Short mmCIF file of C-alpha atoms in Angstrom, two decimals:
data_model
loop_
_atom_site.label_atom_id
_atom_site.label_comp_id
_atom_site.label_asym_id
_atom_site.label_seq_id
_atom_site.Cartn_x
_atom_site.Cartn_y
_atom_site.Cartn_z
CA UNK A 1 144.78 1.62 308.53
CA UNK A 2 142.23 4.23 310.01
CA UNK A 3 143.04 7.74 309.20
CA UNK A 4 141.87 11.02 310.36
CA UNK A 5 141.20 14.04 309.71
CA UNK A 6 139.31 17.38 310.98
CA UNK A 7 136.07 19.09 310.11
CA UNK A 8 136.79 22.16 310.35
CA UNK A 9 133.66 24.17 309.75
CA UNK A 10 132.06 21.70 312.43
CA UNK A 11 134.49 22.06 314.99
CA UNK A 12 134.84 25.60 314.34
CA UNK A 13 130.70 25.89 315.48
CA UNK A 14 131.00 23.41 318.42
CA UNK A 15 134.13 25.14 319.41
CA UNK A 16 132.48 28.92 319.26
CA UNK A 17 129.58 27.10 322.30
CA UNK A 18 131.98 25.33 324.24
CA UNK A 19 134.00 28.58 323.78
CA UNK A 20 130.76 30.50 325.34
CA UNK A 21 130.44 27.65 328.23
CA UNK A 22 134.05 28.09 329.40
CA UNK A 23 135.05 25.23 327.70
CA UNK A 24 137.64 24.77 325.21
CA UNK A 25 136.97 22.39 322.47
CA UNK A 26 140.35 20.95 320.37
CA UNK A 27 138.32 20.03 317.03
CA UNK A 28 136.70 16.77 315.61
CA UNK A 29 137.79 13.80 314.13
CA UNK A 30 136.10 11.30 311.82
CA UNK A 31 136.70 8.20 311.15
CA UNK A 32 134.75 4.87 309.91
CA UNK A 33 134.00 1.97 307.53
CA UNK A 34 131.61 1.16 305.09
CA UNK A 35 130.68 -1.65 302.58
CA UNK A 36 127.75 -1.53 299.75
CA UNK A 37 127.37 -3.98 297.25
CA UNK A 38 124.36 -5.66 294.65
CA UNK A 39 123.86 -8.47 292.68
CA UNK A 40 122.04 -11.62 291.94
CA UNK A 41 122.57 -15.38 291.59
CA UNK A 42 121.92 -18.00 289.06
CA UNK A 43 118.36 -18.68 289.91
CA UNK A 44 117.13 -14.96 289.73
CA UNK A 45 116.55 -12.61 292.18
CA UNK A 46 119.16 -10.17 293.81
CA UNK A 47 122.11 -11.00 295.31
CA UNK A 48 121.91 -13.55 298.30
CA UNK A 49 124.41 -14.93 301.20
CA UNK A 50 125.61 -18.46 302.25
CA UNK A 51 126.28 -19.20 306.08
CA UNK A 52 126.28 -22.06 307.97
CA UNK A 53 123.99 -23.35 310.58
CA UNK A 54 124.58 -23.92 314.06
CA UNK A 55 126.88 -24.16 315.98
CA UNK A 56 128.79 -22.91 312.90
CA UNK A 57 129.56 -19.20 313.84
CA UNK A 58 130.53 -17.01 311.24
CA UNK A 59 131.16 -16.51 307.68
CA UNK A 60 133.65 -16.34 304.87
CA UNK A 61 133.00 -12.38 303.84
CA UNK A 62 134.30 -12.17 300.41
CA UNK A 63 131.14 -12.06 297.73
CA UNK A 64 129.09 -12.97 300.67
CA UNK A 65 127.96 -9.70 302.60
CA UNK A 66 124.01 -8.48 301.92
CA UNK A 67 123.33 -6.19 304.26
CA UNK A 68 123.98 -2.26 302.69
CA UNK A 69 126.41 -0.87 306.00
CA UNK A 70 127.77 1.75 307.45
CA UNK A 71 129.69 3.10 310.84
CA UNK A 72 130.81 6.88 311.50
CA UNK A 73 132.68 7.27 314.42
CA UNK A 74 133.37 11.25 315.87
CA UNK A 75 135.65 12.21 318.42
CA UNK A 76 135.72 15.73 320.20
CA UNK A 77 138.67 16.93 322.44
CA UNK A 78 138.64 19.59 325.49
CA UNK A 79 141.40 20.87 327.08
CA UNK A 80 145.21 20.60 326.16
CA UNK A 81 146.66 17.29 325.52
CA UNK A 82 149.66 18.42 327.53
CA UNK A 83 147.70 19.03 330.83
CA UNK A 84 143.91 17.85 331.87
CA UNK A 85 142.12 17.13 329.26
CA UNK A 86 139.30 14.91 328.16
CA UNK A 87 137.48 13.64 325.02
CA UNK A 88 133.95 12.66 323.69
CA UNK A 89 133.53 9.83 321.24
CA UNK A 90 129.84 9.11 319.43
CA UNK A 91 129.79 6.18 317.28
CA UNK A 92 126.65 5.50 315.10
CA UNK A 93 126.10 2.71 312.18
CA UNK A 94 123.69 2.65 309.25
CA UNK A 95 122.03 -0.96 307.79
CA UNK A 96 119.86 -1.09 305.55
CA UNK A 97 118.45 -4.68 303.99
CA UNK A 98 118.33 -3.34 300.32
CA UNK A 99 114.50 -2.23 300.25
CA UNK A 100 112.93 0.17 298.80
CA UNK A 101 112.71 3.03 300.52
CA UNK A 102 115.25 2.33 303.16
CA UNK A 103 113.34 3.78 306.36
CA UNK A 104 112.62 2.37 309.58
CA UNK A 105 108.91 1.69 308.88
CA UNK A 106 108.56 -2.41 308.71
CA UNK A 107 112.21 -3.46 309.67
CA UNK A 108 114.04 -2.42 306.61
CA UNK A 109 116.32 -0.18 307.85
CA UNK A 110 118.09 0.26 311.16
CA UNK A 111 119.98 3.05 312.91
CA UNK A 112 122.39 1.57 315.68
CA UNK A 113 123.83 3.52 318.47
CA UNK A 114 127.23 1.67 318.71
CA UNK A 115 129.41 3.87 321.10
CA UNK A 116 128.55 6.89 323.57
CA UNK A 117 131.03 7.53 326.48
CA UNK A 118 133.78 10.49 327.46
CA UNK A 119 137.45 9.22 328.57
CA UNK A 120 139.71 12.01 330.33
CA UNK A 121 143.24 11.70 331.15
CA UNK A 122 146.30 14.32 333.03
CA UNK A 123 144.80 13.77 336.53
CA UNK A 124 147.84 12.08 337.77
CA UNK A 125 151.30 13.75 338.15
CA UNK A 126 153.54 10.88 338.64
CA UNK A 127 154.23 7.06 339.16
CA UNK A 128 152.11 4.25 337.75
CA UNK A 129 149.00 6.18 336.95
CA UNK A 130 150.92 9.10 334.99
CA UNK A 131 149.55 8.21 331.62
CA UNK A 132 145.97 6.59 333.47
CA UNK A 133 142.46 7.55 331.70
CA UNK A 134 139.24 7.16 332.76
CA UNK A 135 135.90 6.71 330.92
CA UNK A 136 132.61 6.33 331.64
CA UNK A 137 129.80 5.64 328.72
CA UNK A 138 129.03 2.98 326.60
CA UNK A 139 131.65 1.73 324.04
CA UNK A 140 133.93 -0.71 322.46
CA UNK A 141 136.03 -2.49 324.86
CA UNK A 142 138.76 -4.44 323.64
CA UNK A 143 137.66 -6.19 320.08
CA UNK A 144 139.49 -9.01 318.20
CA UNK A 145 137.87 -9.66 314.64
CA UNK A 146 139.45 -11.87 312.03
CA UNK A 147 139.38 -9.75 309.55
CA UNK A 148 138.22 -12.58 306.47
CA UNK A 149 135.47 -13.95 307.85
CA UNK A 150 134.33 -10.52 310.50
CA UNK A 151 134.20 -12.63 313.38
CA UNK A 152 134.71 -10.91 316.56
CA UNK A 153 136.43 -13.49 318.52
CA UNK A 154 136.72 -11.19 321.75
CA UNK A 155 134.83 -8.19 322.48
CA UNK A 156 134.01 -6.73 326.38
CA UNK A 157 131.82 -3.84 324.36
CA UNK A 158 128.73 -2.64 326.74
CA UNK A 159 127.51 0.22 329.12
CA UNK A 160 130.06 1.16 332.20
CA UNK A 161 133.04 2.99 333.25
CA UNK A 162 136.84 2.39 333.93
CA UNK A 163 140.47 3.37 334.28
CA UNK A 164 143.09 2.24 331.72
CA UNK A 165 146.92 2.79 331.08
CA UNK A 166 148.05 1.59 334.25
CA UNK A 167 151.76 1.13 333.90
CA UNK A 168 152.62 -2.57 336.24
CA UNK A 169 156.34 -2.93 335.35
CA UNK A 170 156.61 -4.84 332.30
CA UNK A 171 153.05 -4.37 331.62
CA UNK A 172 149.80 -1.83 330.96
CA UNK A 173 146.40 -2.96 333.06
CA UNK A 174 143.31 -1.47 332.71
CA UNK A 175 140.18 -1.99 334.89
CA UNK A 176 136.58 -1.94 333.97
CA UNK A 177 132.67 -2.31 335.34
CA UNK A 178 131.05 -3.19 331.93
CA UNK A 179 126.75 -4.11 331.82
CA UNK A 180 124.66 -4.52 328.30
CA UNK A 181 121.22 -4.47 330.00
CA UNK A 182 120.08 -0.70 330.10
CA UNK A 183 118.86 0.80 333.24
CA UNK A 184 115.54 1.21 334.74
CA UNK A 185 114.81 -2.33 333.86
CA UNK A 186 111.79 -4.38 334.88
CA UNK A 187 112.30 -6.03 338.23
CA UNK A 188 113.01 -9.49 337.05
CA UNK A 189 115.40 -9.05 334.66
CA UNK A 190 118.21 -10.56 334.58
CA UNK A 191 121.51 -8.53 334.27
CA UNK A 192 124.77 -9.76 333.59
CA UNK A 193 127.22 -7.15 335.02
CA UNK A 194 131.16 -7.71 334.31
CA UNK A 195 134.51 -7.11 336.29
CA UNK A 196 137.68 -6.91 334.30
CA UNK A 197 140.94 -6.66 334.43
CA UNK A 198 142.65 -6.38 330.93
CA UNK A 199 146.87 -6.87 330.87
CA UNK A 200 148.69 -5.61 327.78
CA UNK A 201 152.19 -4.86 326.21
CA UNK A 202 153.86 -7.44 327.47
CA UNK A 203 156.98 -7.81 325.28
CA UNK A 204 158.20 -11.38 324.96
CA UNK A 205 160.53 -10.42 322.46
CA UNK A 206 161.63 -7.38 319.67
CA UNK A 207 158.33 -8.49 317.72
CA UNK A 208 156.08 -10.41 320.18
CA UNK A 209 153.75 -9.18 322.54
CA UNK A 210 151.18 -10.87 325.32
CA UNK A 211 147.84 -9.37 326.07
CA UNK A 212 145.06 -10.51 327.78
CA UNK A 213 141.52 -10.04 329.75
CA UNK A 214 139.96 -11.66 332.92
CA UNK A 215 135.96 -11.07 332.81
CA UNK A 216 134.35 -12.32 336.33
CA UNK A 217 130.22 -12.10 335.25
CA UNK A 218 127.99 -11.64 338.27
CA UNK A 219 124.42 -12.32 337.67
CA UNK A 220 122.18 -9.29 338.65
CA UNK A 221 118.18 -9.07 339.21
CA UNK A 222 116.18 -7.38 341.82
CA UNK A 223 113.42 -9.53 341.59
CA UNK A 224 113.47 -13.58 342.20
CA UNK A 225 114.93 -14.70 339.19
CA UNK A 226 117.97 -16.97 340.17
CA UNK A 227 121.26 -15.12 339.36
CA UNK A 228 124.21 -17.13 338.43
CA UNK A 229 127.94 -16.46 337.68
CA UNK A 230 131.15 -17.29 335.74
CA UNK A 231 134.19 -16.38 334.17
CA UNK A 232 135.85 -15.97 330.88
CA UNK A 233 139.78 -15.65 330.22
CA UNK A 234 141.11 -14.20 326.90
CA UNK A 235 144.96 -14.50 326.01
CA UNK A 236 146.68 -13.13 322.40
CA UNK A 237 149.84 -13.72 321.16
CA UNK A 238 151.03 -11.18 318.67
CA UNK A 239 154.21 -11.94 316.25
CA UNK A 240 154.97 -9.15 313.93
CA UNK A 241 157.45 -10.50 311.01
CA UNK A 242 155.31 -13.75 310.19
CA UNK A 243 156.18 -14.30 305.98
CA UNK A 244 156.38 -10.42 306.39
CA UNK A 245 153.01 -9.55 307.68
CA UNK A 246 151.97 -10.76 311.23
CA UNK A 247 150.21 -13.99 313.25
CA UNK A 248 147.59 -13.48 315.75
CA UNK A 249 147.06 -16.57 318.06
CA UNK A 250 144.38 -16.43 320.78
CA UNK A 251 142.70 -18.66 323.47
CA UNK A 252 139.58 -18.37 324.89
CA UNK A 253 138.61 -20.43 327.87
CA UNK A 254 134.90 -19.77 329.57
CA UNK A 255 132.89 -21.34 332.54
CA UNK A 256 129.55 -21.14 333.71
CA UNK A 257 127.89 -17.53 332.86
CA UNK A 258 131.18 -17.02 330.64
CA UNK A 259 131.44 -21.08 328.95
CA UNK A 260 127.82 -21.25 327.16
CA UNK A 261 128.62 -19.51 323.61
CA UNK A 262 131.36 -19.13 320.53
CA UNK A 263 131.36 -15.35 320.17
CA UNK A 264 130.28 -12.03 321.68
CA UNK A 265 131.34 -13.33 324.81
CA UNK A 266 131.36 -12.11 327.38
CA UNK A 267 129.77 -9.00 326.23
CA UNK A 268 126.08 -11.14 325.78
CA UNK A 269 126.68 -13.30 328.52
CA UNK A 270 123.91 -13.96 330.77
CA UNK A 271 123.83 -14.87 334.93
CA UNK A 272 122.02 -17.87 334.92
CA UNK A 273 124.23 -20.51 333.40
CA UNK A 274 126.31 -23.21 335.44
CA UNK A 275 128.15 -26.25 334.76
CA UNK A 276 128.93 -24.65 331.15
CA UNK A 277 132.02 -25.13 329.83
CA UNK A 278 134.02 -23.38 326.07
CA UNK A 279 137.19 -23.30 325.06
CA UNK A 280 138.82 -21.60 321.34
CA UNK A 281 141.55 -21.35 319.65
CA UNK A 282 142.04 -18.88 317.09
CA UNK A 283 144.63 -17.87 314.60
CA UNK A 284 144.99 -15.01 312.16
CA UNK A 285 147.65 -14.50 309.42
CA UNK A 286 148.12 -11.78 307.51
CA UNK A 287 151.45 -12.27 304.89
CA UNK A 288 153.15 -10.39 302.44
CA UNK A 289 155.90 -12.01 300.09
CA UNK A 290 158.10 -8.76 299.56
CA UNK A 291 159.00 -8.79 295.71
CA UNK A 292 156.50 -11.36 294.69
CA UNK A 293 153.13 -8.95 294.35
CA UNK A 294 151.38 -11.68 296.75
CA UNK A 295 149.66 -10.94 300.12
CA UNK A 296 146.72 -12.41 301.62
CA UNK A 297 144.96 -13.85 305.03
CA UNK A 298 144.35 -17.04 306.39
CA UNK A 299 142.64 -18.41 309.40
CA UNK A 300 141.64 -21.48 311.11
CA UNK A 301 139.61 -21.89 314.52
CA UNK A 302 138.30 -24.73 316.80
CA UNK A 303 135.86 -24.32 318.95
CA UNK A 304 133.89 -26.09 321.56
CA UNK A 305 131.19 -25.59 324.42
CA UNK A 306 129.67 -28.08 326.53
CA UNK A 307 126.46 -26.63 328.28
CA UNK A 308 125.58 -27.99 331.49
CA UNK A 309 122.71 -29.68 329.86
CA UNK A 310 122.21 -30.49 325.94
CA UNK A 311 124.83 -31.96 323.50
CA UNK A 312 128.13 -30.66 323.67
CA UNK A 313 129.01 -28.81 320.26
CA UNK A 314 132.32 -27.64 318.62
CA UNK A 315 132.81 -26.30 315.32
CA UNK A 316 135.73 -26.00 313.01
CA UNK A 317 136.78 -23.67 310.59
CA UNK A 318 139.26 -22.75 308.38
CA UNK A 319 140.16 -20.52 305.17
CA UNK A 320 142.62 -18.30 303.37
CA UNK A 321 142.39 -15.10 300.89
CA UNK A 322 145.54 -14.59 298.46
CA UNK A 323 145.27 -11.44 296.28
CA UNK A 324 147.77 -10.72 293.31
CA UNK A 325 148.18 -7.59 292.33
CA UNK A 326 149.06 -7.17 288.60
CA UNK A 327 149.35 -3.10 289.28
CA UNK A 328 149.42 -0.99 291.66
CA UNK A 329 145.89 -0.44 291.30
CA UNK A 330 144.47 -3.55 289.73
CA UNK A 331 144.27 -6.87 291.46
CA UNK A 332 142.72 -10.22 291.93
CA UNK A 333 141.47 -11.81 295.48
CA UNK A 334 140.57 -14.84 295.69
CA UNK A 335 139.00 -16.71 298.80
CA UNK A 336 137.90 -20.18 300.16
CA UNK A 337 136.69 -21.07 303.10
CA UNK A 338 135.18 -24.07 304.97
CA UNK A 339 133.18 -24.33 308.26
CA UNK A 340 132.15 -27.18 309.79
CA UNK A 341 130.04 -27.68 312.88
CA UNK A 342 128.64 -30.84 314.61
CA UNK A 343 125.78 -31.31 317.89
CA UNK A 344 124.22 -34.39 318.85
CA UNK A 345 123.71 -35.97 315.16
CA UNK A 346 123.86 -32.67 313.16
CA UNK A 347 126.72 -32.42 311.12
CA UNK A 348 126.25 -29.42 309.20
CA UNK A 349 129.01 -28.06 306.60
CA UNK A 350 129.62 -25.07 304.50
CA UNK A 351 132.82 -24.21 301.70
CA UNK A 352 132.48 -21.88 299.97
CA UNK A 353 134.75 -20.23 296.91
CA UNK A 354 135.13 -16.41 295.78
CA UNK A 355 136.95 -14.88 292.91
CA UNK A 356 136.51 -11.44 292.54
CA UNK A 357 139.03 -8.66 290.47
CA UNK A 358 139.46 -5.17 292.41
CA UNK A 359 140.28 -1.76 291.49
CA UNK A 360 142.23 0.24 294.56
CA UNK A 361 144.22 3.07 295.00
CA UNK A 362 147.43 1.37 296.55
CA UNK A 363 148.60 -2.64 296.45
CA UNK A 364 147.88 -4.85 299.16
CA UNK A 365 145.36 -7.19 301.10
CA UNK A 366 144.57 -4.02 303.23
CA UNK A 367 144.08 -0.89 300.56
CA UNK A 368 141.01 0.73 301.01
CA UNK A 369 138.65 2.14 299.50
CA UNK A 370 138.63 -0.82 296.81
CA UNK A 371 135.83 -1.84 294.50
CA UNK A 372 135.27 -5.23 293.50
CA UNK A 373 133.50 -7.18 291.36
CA UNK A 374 132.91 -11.27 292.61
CA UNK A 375 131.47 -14.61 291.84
CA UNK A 376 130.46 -16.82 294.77
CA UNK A 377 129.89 -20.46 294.80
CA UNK A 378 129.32 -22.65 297.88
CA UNK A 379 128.26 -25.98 298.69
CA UNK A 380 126.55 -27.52 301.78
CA UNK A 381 125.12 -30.53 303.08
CA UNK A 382 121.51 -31.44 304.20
CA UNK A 383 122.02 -30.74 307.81
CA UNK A 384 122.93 -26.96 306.76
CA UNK A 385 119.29 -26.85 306.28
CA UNK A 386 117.78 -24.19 304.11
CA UNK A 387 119.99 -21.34 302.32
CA UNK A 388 120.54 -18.41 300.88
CA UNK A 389 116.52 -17.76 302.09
CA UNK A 390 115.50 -20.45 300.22
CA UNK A 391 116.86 -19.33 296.57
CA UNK A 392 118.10 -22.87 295.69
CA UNK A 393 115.83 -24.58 296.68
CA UNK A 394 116.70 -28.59 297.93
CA UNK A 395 120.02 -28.01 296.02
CA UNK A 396 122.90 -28.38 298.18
CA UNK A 397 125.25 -25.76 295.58
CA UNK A 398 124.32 -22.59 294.39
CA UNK A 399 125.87 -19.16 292.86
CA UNK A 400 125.95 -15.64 293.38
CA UNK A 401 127.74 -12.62 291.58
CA UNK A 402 127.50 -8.93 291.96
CA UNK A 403 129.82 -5.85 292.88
CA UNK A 404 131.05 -4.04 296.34
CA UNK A 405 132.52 -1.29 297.56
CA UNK A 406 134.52 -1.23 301.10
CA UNK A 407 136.75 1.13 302.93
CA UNK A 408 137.59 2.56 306.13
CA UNK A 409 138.76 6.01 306.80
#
């Protein structure tokens, strides 16, 4: 889905200094995403969002984004591909909350420093490291989203270095010291730092593959501030095929340090946990009815963590996104999706509904850049608490409408 391409007159001006430095750039690439949108609901004011509340974890996205954001992503090569070579990547993202003037005076506006780190590769002649590269910065580390409701079930992202592309037989491994704390810290902070060893392309059949990642999370502090541990195990099956698209199922079991959350683990994890205890279950369709003009996404997920003190909680969701596309060009998504979460005696629910016509430049559930107009209407119950910042007021429905633009390059 990502495409590139190369600024020339850019790389042309790098390449002229590295040029000077003995160095011999290879040109940039640019890639990245980017959504916009505006509107309103039925009680006035602009355009607001519906979520759950805890331990519901994410959202359907469809008609329900708010925040104005962007990523840009640029890669610079050195060397030749054929021999030694290495390659810088800088990723940076753009959010603004829709105020006027976007700036970063009063929280309005933020400027996020996503990704940062050089990988390097043609070190090794031979054998099982012939195709190895290293890296050493800050980046993202093997992410799993579903795509519907942007909910990052996996993600190792963080500060740290590594060697990937290990060939093992049937399989690829990859190794990795990942932290998220920055350095020169104050003395009693805690720091989770993270071993891993990721496995990958592991063929269990012409269109299935087995991948996975085991995160050991070491507790860190040089002061007196007691340091715990844990682990967290990630496996994803991959079926290309499925009602002519694909099927993504994944497992994630946690303990301790790596057992006390739904998401971002174990890239948030902390040291001081025990006796915590998660497990998911995740799965992600994408089809495509050949002949029929019909693709789509669905999803469902359970979840559930019991802390080693505190109510245990577990959440459920699931949700699906058909689009027809009357033209190449013109279509109609539609999208419905319900969470529902429960600790101690909370109960609290969210479904919510999305229609919303597109105009794109190719067919299908994936073409980007697409614009798209939408109506959103969701319903909740009185453990959901407040919404949508309060538009609705005690209501437990409400409705919002506006326009978006999304695409990734």
């Amino acid at each position: 889905m990502q495409k590139r391409f190369v600024l020339l007159p850019m790389a042309l001006a790098i390449a002229g200094v590295m040029a000077s430095a003995g160095v011999r750039a290879e040109g940039i690439e640019y890639h990245g995403y980017t959504r916009i949108q505006a509107g309103g609901t039925t009680e006035g004011g602009n355009l607001q969002c519906f979520s759950g509340a805890y331990p519901v974890r994410s959202k359907y996205r469809l008609g329900n984004e708010c925040d104005n954001y962007s990523e840009h992503s640029i890669g610079l090569g050195f060397g030749d591909t054929n021999d030694v070579w290495a390659k810088y990547h800088l990723t940076l993202a753009l959010q603004d909350k829709g105020s006027e003037p976007d700036n970063t005076i009063g929280d309005s506006f933020n400027m996020l420093h996503r990704e940062n780190f050089f990988e390097a590769g043609g070190f090794f002649s031979a054998g099982a490291l012939e195709n190895a590269k290293v890296w050493v910065g800050k980046r993202f580390y093997n992410r799993h989203d579903i795509h519907m409701s942007d909910y990052y079930y996996w993600t190792n992202n963080g500060v740290g270095g590594g060697i990937e592309e290990i060939q093992a037989g049937p399989a690829k491994l990859s190794l990795a010291y990942m932290q998220n704390s920055p350095n020169a810290n104050a003395v009693n902070d805690l720091n989770a730092k993270r071993y891993s060893l990721r496995f990958y392309d592991i063929s269990l059949g012409e269109k299935t593959k087995l991948e996975g990642e085991l995160v050991a999370i070491k507790g860190s502090t040089a002061g007196t501030t007691p340091a715990g541990s844990g682990q967290a195990l990630f496996l994803k099956l991959a079926q290309d095929g499925v009602l002519g698209g694909f099927n993504h199922i994944a497992v994630v079991l946690g303990k301790d340090a790596g057992g006390n959350g739904f998401e971002w683990l174990p890239t948030y994890a902390g040291g001081g946990e025990a006796d915590s205890k998660s497990f998911r279950i995740h799965d992600h369709l994408y089809f495509d009815f050949k002949g029929t003009n019909i693709t789509g996404m669905a999803t469902a997920s359970y979840a559930e963590v019991k802390p080693g003190t505190g109510d245990k909680q577990t959440w459920i969701s699931y949700g699906v996104r058909p689009q027809y596309n009357f033209t190449k060009n013109f279509s109609i998504a539609a999208e419905v999706g319900r969470d529902q979460g429960k600790q101690g005696a909370s109960k609290p629910t969210m479904t919510k509904l999305t229609i919303a016509p597109q105009l794109a430049l190719a067919a299908g559930a994936w073409a980007r850049p697409v614009l798209r107009g939408f109506v959103t209407h969701a319903k909740w119950n009185g453990d959901n608490g407040t919404v949508a910042n309060g538009v609705f007021g005690a209501k437990k429905a409400g409705t919002s409408f506006g326009v978006q633009a999304e695409a990734w390059w």
